Tab-separated table of C-alpha atoms in Angstrom:
chain	number	residue	atom	x	y	z
A	1	UNK	CA	-19.496	7.690	-12.275
A	2	UNK	CA	-23.092	7.178	-11.109
A	3	UNK	CA	-23.706	4.685	-13.911
A	4	UNK	CA	-20.595	2.706	-12.943
A	5	UNK	CA	-21.796	2.200	-9.377
A	6	UNK	CA	-25.401	1.206	-10.144
A	7	UNK	CA	-26.417	-1.576	-7.792
A	8	UNK	CA	-23.574	-0.873	-5.366
A	9	UNK	CA	-24.145	0.008	-1.731
A	10	UNK	CA	-20.497	0.809	-1.160
A	11	UNK	CA	-17.585	1.248	-3.551
A	12	UNK	CA	-14.133	2.745	-3.970
A	13	UNK	CA	-13.306	5.374	-6.565
A	14	UNK	CA	-9.723	5.545	-7.869
A	15	UNK	CA	-8.634	8.775	-9.562
A	16	UNK	CA	-6.328	8.084	-12.531
A	17	UNK	CA	-5.314	11.732	-12.744
A	18	UNK	CA	-4.025	11.534	-9.178
A	19	UNK	CA	-2.087	8.357	-10.020
A	20	UNK	CA	-0.446	10.124	-12.943
A	21	UNK	CA	0.409	13.172	-10.861
A	22	UNK	CA	2.068	11.075	-8.160
A	23	UNK	CA	3.919	8.956	-10.708
A	24	UNK	CA	5.359	12.043	-12.412
A	25	UNK	CA	6.431	13.481	-9.052
A	26	UNK	CA	8.497	10.405	-8.247
A	27	UNK	CA	9.937	10.223	-11.735
A	28	UNK	CA	11.131	13.792	-11.226
A	29	UNK	CA	12.724	12.939	-7.862
A	30	UNK	CA	14.859	10.058	-9.070
A	31	UNK	CA	17.867	9.914	-11.347
A	32	UNK	CA	16.826	9.495	-15.016
A	33	UNK	CA	18.945	6.330	-15.179
A	34	UNK	CA	17.266	4.835	-12.093
A	35	UNK	CA	14.366	2.498	-12.794
A	36	UNK	CA	11.076	2.797	-10.905
A	37	UNK	CA	9.434	-0.245	-9.361
A	38	UNK	CA	5.774	0.400	-8.608
A	39	UNK	CA	4.961	-1.589	-5.485
A	40	UNK	CA	1.452	-2.991	-5.937
A	41	UNK	CA	1.605	-5.662	-3.236
A	42	UNK	CA	-1.346	-6.403	-0.962
A	43	UNK	CA	-3.962	-5.648	-3.615
A	44	UNK	CA	-2.138	-2.413	-4.515
A	45	UNK	CA	-2.373	-1.201	-0.917
A	46	UNK	CA	-6.107	-1.844	-1.045
A	47	UNK	CA	-6.602	0.104	-4.273
A	48	UNK	CA	-7.082	-2.908	-6.559
A	49	UNK	CA	-4.116	-4.878	-7.928
A	50	UNK	CA	-5.099	-5.211	-11.571
A	51	UNK	CA	-6.556	-1.771	-12.183
A	52	UNK	CA	-3.748	0.072	-10.425
A	53	UNK	CA	-1.013	-1.951	-12.122
A	54	UNK	CA	-2.541	-1.424	-15.555
A	55	UNK	CA	-2.646	2.321	-15.001
A	56	UNK	CA	0.978	2.404	-13.822
A	57	UNK	CA	1.997	0.202	-16.728
A	58	UNK	CA	0.412	2.701	-19.091
A	59	UNK	CA	2.407	5.463	-17.417
A	60	UNK	CA	5.672	3.588	-17.866
A	61	UNK	CA	6.552	1.798	-14.615
A	62	UNK	CA	9.707	-0.273	-15.167
A	63	UNK	CA	8.963	-2.985	-12.604
A	64	UNK	CA	6.154	-4.184	-10.370
A	65	UNK	CA	6.700	-5.312	-6.790
A	66	UNK	CA	4.226	-7.848	-5.378
A	67	UNK	CA	4.017	-9.828	-2.162
A	68	UNK	CA	3.486	-13.293	-3.602
A	69	UNK	CA	3.729	-15.419	-6.728
A	70	UNK	CA	-0.082	-15.458	-6.753
A	71	UNK	CA	-0.173	-11.682	-7.181
A	72	UNK	CA	2.469	-11.937	-9.895
A	73	UNK	CA	0.458	-14.591	-11.733
A	74	UNK	CA	-2.649	-12.398	-11.544
A	75	UNK	CA	-0.733	-9.633	-13.346
A	76	UNK	CA	0.623	-12.023	-15.968
A	77	UNK	CA	-2.886	-13.344	-16.692
A	78	UNK	CA	-3.875	-9.773	-17.519
A	79	UNK	CA	-1.163	-9.601	-20.142
A	80	UNK	CA	1.232	-7.465	-18.109
A	81	UNK	CA	4.748	-8.126	-19.373
A	82	UNK	CA	6.695	-5.675	-17.177
A	83	UNK	CA	9.298	-7.375	-14.909
A	84	UNK	CA	7.811	-8.514	-11.604
A	85	UNK	CA	9.606	-9.120	-8.306
A	86	UNK	CA	8.031	-11.058	-5.443
A	87	UNK	CA	9.080	-9.202	-2.300
A	88	UNK	CA	7.748	-11.758	0.173
A	89	UNK	CA	8.576	-15.379	0.936
A	90	UNK	CA	7.936	-17.960	-1.782
A	91	UNK	CA	7.249	-21.627	-1.086
A	92	UNK	CA	9.513	-23.974	-3.078
A	93	UNK	CA	6.495	-25.558	-4.778
A	94	UNK	CA	5.856	-22.181	-6.447
A	95	UNK	CA	9.339	-21.929	-8.008
A	96	UNK	CA	8.299	-23.589	-11.276
A	97	UNK	CA	5.348	-21.228	-11.771
A	98	UNK	CA	7.680	-18.307	-11.197
A	99	UNK	CA	10.095	-19.590	-13.844
A	100	UNK	CA	7.341	-20.375	-16.353
A	101	UNK	CA	5.861	-16.893	-15.961
A	102	UNK	CA	9.102	-14.913	-15.804
A	103	UNK	CA	8.559	-13.766	-12.211
A	104	UNK	CA	11.631	-12.893	-10.145
A	105	UNK	CA	11.868	-14.075	-6.546
A	106	UNK	CA	13.379	-12.712	-3.345
A	107	UNK	CA	15.809	-15.088	-1.644
A	108	UNK	CA	16.617	-14.090	1.928
A	109	UNK	CA	17.782	-17.235	3.742
A	110	UNK	CA	19.969	-20.274	3.126
A	111	UNK	CA	17.099	-22.759	3.338
A	112	UNK	CA	15.400	-21.138	0.336
A	113	UNK	CA	18.708	-20.672	-1.484
A	114	UNK	CA	19.500	-24.366	-1.068
A	115	UNK	CA	16.003	-25.295	-2.264
A	116	UNK	CA	16.590	-23.242	-5.423
A	117	UNK	CA	19.917	-25.009	-6.035
A	118	UNK	CA	18.271	-28.441	-5.793
A	119	UNK	CA	15.605	-27.689	-8.403
A	120	UNK	CA	16.038	-28.213	-12.129
A	121	UNK	CA	14.292	-25.616	-14.250
A	122	UNK	CA	13.656	-25.311	-17.973
A	123	UNK	CA	15.323	-21.906	-17.789
A	124	UNK	CA	17.103	-20.004	-15.003
A	125	UNK	CA	15.072	-18.775	-12.044
A	126	UNK	CA	15.670	-15.066	-11.619
A	127	UNK	CA	16.514	-14.227	-8.017
A	128	UNK	CA	17.132	-11.099	-5.981
A	129	UNK	CA	19.267	-11.597	-2.892
A	130	UNK	CA	17.876	-9.649	0.045
A	131	UNK	CA	20.340	-8.633	2.741
A	132	UNK	CA	19.663	-7.503	6.294
A	133	UNK	CA	21.568	-4.274	6.907
A	134	UNK	CA	19.631	-3.268	10.005
A	135	UNK	CA	15.897	-3.902	9.562
A	136	UNK	CA	16.397	-7.332	11.170
A	137	UNK	CA	13.486	-8.898	9.386
A	138	UNK	CA	14.170	-10.681	6.072
A	139	UNK	CA	17.692	-11.015	4.764
A	140	UNK	CA	21.189	-12.444	4.985
A	141	UNK	CA	23.504	-10.883	7.582
A	142	UNK	CA	26.901	-9.450	6.682
A	143	UNK	CA	28.673	-12.458	8.184
A	144	UNK	CA	26.786	-14.623	5.657
A	145	UNK	CA	28.385	-12.833	2.698
A	146	UNK	CA	31.148	-15.373	1.869
A	147	UNK	CA	28.751	-18.304	2.042
A	148	UNK	CA	26.129	-16.498	-0.043
A	149	UNK	CA	28.690	-15.837	-2.771
A	150	UNK	CA	29.699	-19.496	-2.789
A	151	UNK	CA	26.119	-20.421	-3.701
A	152	UNK	CA	25.534	-17.879	-6.427
A	153	UNK	CA	25.848	-18.236	-10.153
A	154	UNK	CA	25.989	-15.554	-12.829
A	155	UNK	CA	22.205	-15.510	-13.221
A	156	UNK	CA	21.559	-13.656	-9.945
A	157	UNK	CA	19.404	-10.744	-11.084
A	158	UNK	CA	19.256	-8.434	-8.083
A	159	UNK	CA	20.685	-7.436	-4.717
A	160	UNK	CA	18.699	-5.376	-2.256
A	161	UNK	CA	17.953	-4.335	1.289
A	162	UNK	CA	15.221	-2.420	3.104
A	163	UNK	CA	15.630	0.632	5.326
A	164	UNK	CA	14.313	0.476	8.867
A	165	UNK	CA	14.185	4.171	9.754
A	166	UNK	CA	14.304	6.297	6.604
A	167	UNK	CA	11.122	8.239	7.305
A	168	UNK	CA	12.514	11.126	9.339
A	169	UNK	CA	14.884	13.539	7.553
A	170	UNK	CA	16.132	14.837	10.926
A	171	UNK	CA	17.658	11.492	11.904
A	172	UNK	CA	19.572	10.046	8.930
A	173	UNK	CA	22.360	8.258	10.828
A	174	UNK	CA	20.855	4.775	10.989
A	175	UNK	CA	19.969	4.789	7.305
A	176	UNK	CA	23.477	5.964	6.412
A	177	UNK	CA	24.878	2.980	8.337
A	178	UNK	CA	22.589	0.695	6.347
A	179	UNK	CA	23.734	2.255	3.071
A	180	UNK	CA	27.376	1.747	4.062
A	181	UNK	CA	26.781	-1.915	4.868
A	182	UNK	CA	24.904	-2.432	1.614
A	183	UNK	CA	27.889	-0.969	-0.235
A	184	UNK	CA	30.011	-3.794	1.217
A	185	UNK	CA	27.671	-6.337	-0.347
A	186	UNK	CA	27.597	-4.433	-3.610
A	187	UNK	CA	31.384	-4.266	-3.787
A	188	UNK	CA	31.770	-7.965	-2.974
A	189	UNK	CA	29.270	-8.966	-5.666
A	190	UNK	CA	31.093	-6.841	-8.233
A	191	UNK	CA	34.458	-8.395	-7.314
A	192	UNK	CA	32.878	-11.825	-7.699
A	193	UNK	CA	31.961	-10.955	-11.283
A	194	UNK	CA	28.251	-10.424	-10.577
A	195	UNK	CA	26.305	-7.428	-11.892
A	196	UNK	CA	23.015	-7.412	-9.989
A	197	UNK	CA	20.345	-4.738	-10.122
A	198	UNK	CA	20.937	-2.940	-6.806
A	199	UNK	CA	18.075	-1.371	-4.877
A	200	UNK	CA	17.605	-0.129	-1.330
A	201	UNK	CA	15.075	2.699	-1.271
A	202	UNK	CA	11.322	2.614	-0.869
A	203	UNK	CA	9.241	5.817	-1.046
A	204	UNK	CA	10.858	7.580	1.911
A	205	UNK	CA	14.401	6.551	1.072
A	206	UNK	CA	14.024	7.630	-2.535
A	207	UNK	CA	12.887	11.063	-1.390
A	208	UNK	CA	15.545	11.907	1.190
A	209	UNK	CA	18.543	9.698	0.340
A	210	UNK	CA	19.332	10.311	-3.347
A	211	UNK	CA	22.740	8.665	-2.859
A	212	UNK	CA	20.899	5.390	-2.272
A	213	UNK	CA	18.765	5.333	-5.408
A	214	UNK	CA	21.233	2.975	-7.139
A	215	UNK	CA	19.743	1.095	-10.127
A	216	UNK	CA	16.129	0.994	-8.987
A	217	UNK	CA	13.792	2.421	-6.343
A	218	UNK	CA	10.679	0.756	-4.954
A	219	UNK	CA	7.861	3.299	-4.743
A	220	UNK	CA	4.797	2.163	-2.829
A	221	UNK	CA	2.741	4.409	-0.557
A	222	UNK	CA	3.691	7.599	-2.406
A	223	UNK	CA	2.093	6.420	-5.667
A	224	UNK	CA	-1.199	6.195	-3.804
A	225	UNK	CA	-0.899	9.837	-2.773
A	226	UNK	CA	-0.155	9.035	0.856
A	227	UNK	CA	2.939	10.156	2.770
A	228	UNK	CA	5.288	7.589	4.344
A	229	UNK	CA	5.322	9.646	7.552
A	230	UNK	CA	4.254	13.019	8.911
A	231	UNK	CA	7.892	14.098	9.187
A	232	UNK	CA	8.416	13.669	5.455
A	233	UNK	CA	5.143	15.418	4.662
A	234	UNK	CA	6.276	18.377	6.768
A	235	UNK	CA	9.738	18.398	5.185
A	236	UNK	CA	8.352	18.447	1.630
A	237	UNK	CA	5.236	20.516	2.304
A	238	UNK	CA	6.356	23.486	0.182
A	239	UNK	CA	8.092	21.360	-2.464
A	240	UNK	CA	5.662	18.720	-3.673
A	241	UNK	CA	2.011	17.873	-3.178
A	242	UNK	CA	0.863	14.265	-3.355
A	243	UNK	CA	-2.708	13.530	-4.445
A	244	UNK	CA	-4.656	10.777	-2.650
A	245	UNK	CA	-5.973	8.428	-5.297
A	246	UNK	CA	-8.735	6.686	-3.333
A	247	UNK	CA	-12.198	7.699	-2.161
A	248	UNK	CA	-14.535	5.345	-0.288
A	249	UNK	CA	-18.260	5.907	-0.596
A	250	UNK	CA	-21.549	4.416	0.517
A	251	UNK	CA	-25.197	5.497	0.697
A	252	UNK	CA	-27.831	6.136	3.331
A	253	UNK	CA	-30.116	3.097	3.453
A	254	UNK	CA	-32.508	4.179	6.217
A	255	UNK	CA	-33.429	7.267	8.242
A	256	UNK	CA	-35.501	7.659	11.379
A	257	UNK	CA	-36.311	10.368	13.924
A	258	UNK	CA	-35.611	9.257	17.474
A	259	UNK	CA	-36.365	11.012	20.775
A	260	UNK	CA	-33.859	12.060	23.397
A	261	UNK	CA	-32.846	9.079	25.552
A	262	UNK	CA	-32.983	6.500	22.743
A	263	UNK	CA	-30.281	3.822	22.893
A	264	UNK	CA	-28.220	3.240	19.746
A	265	UNK	CA	-26.664	-0.005	18.548
A	266	UNK	CA	-25.260	-3.125	20.169
A	267	UNK	CA	-25.049	-3.093	23.968
A	268	UNK	CA	-26.821	0.285	23.989
A	269	UNK	CA	-23.436	1.977	24.214
A	270	UNK	CA	-24.744	5.404	23.202
A	271	UNK	CA	-27.733	7.351	24.466
A	272	UNK	CA	-29.079	10.268	22.447
A	273	UNK	CA	-28.718	13.529	24.345
A	274	UNK	CA	-31.404	15.247	22.255
A	275	UNK	CA	-34.097	14.469	19.710
A	276	UNK	CA	-32.119	13.324	16.686
A	277	UNK	CA	-32.328	12.263	13.069
A	278	UNK	CA	-30.412	9.000	12.666
A	279	UNK	CA	-29.273	7.487	9.381
A	280	UNK	CA	-28.029	3.987	8.651
A	281	UNK	CA	-25.318	3.089	6.100
A	282	UNK	CA	-24.775	-0.483	4.848
A	283	UNK	CA	-21.074	-0.777	5.703
A	284	UNK	CA	-19.200	-1.975	8.771
A	285	UNK	CA	-16.017	-3.579	9.998
A	286	UNK	CA	-16.366	-6.439	7.482
A	287	UNK	CA	-15.843	-3.847	4.772
A	288	UNK	CA	-12.818	-2.426	6.586
A	289	UNK	CA	-14.309	0.404	8.627
A	290	UNK	CA	-12.565	0.124	12.020
A	291	UNK	CA	-14.784	-0.920	14.903
A	292	UNK	CA	-12.675	1.294	17.165
A	293	UNK	CA	-14.318	4.310	15.476
A	294	UNK	CA	-17.566	3.530	17.291
A	295	UNK	CA	-19.051	6.819	18.570
A	296	UNK	CA	-15.971	8.840	17.549
A	297	UNK	CA	-15.618	8.535	13.769
A	298	UNK	CA	-17.089	10.937	11.222
A	299	UNK	CA	-18.347	10.651	7.656
A	300	UNK	CA	-19.529	13.288	5.191
A	301	UNK	CA	-23.152	13.743	4.160
A	302	UNK	CA	-24.020	16.567	1.779
A	303	UNK	CA	-20.723	18.244	2.571
A	304	UNK	CA	-21.275	18.142	6.342
A	305	UNK	CA	-19.672	16.004	9.035
A	306	UNK	CA	-21.882	13.355	10.586
A	307	UNK	CA	-20.708	11.462	13.675
A	308	UNK	CA	-20.889	7.692	14.066
A	309	UNK	CA	-23.471	6.795	16.721
A	310	UNK	CA	-22.928	3.725	18.883
A	311	UNK	CA	-21.094	0.617	17.827
A	312	UNK	CA	-19.756	0.017	14.348
A	313	UNK	CA	-21.459	-3.254	13.386
A	314	UNK	CA	-20.230	-5.932	11.011
A	315	UNK	CA	-22.251	-4.534	8.108
A	316	UNK	CA	-23.828	-1.288	9.328
A	317	UNK	CA	-23.102	2.052	10.954
A	318	UNK	CA	-25.497	4.640	12.359
A	319	UNK	CA	-24.979	8.387	11.844
A	320	UNK	CA	-26.246	11.550	13.432
A	321	UNK	CA	-27.606	13.568	10.489
A	322	UNK	CA	-29.580	16.012	12.641
A	323	UNK	CA	-29.570	19.378	10.895
A	324	UNK	CA	-28.028	18.138	7.653
A	325	UNK	CA	-30.305	19.373	4.897
A	326	UNK	CA	-31.600	16.981	2.252
A	327	UNK	CA	-30.130	13.876	3.899
A	328	UNK	CA	-32.313	11.057	2.609
A	329	UNK	CA	-32.290	7.416	1.581
A	330	UNK	CA	-29.872	7.101	-1.328
A	331	UNK	CA	-27.767	10.128	-0.364
A	332	UNK	CA	-24.067	9.595	-1.038
A	333	UNK	CA	-21.863	9.275	2.046
A	334	UNK	CA	-18.098	9.778	2.067
A	335	UNK	CA	-16.059	7.507	4.344
A	336	UNK	CA	-12.693	8.539	2.873
A	337	UNK	CA	-12.434	11.471	0.499
A	338	UNK	CA	-13.750	14.963	-0.182
A	339	UNK	CA	-17.260	16.354	-0.375
A	340	UNK	CA	-17.774	20.072	-0.710
A	341	UNK	CA	-15.233	21.875	1.456
A	342	UNK	CA	-14.830	18.971	3.878
A	343	UNK	CA	-12.506	15.983	3.727
A	344	UNK	CA	-12.130	12.728	5.642
A	345	UNK	CA	-8.635	11.350	5.023
A	346	UNK	CA	-7.262	7.872	5.580
A	347	UNK	CA	-4.890	9.596	7.988
A	348	UNK	CA	-7.787	10.911	10.070
A	349	UNK	CA	-9.256	7.424	10.376
A	350	UNK	CA	-5.811	6.121	11.276
A	351	UNK	CA	-5.227	8.742	13.972
A	352	UNK	CA	-8.579	8.041	15.595
A	353	UNK	CA	-7.896	4.299	15.375
A	354	UNK	CA	-4.350	4.603	16.792
A	355	UNK	CA	-2.872	2.965	13.716
A	356	UNK	CA	-1.345	4.019	10.375
A	357	UNK	CA	-3.019	4.927	7.096
A	358	UNK	CA	-1.132	1.971	5.569
A	359	UNK	CA	-3.356	-0.328	7.616
A	360	UNK	CA	-6.541	1.606	6.893
A	361	UNK	CA	-6.261	1.341	3.102
A	362	UNK	CA	-4.741	-2.149	2.836
A	363	UNK	CA	-7.546	-3.628	4.946
A	364	UNK	CA	-10.334	-2.335	2.715
A	365	UNK	CA	-12.265	-5.444	1.734
A	366	UNK	CA	-11.066	-6.673	-1.696
A	367	UNK	CA	-14.635	-7.681	-2.592
A	368	UNK	CA	-15.728	-4.043	-2.747
A	369	UNK	CA	-15.709	-2.776	-6.314
A	370	UNK	CA	-12.963	-0.367	-7.329
A	371	UNK	CA	-14.281	2.102	-9.910
A	372	UNK	CA	-11.530	3.815	-11.890
A	373	UNK	CA	-12.152	7.406	-12.964
A	374	UNK	CA	-9.894	8.004	-15.975
């Protein structure tokens, strides 16, 4: 691993064994006849689109879910031939590229549906109709059903929805209402002679609503070893164990001994309460380390917790390494991950930042190198 990160001041390590473990867990949770879409949108939740997709392709993922045609094209350029569905909105001027590269598109409103009908393609554009059963974001409403059917031809590939509140096993009622409404769409499509691939469940739904696995499930956050919500983690705590796949590391670039009373960082927001040994690391909020963690965040140095001192800068943070043995220039620092008996999780950063671990990992700067350990 050390050779792979030569010349890097900060990098991400992705554990292929953890990817495989998580993938096998979700395969075991779904019906053998149900296909698994690995959701690798948004740069594979910050883990690196190409590397993560290649690993999941090797493991046998049936589909890939991306946010945009551009992400789909990036996978195709790498020789990935697995079916790809764009989950987000697609501009009409990208339709032809989707057709030419066998990328399926989500259609969720009449304007886009009409734009598809007006185009002439060399071969049919594969579309998945997204319906709004209660999320009230993308999707056709139930009253749109007759009009939607009047537009469709036999080449419609998929029909799907997205659950709004499937992350708490104690409150299933809203999700059950969504499933019931989706069944109305499914039945109507069947009566119209259509046989779309039906899918409703993301990670949480696939875990706690087996009746809604249908033909395909869309597994995102779980493949990265992160739980959709604390409630689901608690519910499954003695049943399965997900393995976080990502570690974020940097190095110490400078160390100095400063006397009590010294001011640290921009605006002198922190004053040392005792003589201290202060280290600098060459990462900051540009890299994705939240500025809100100023003076409250922790990292790991030689297996010990070191607190952030003062403001998180654009490209640097300062640490209190007083009493940490052998801390020196070049020492490895853990921002997310394990070192010795200690661990800093994406969830810990999220809790301190008053956000979710989804945001923490997806906002990791895509220019940082992802090093795969396989």
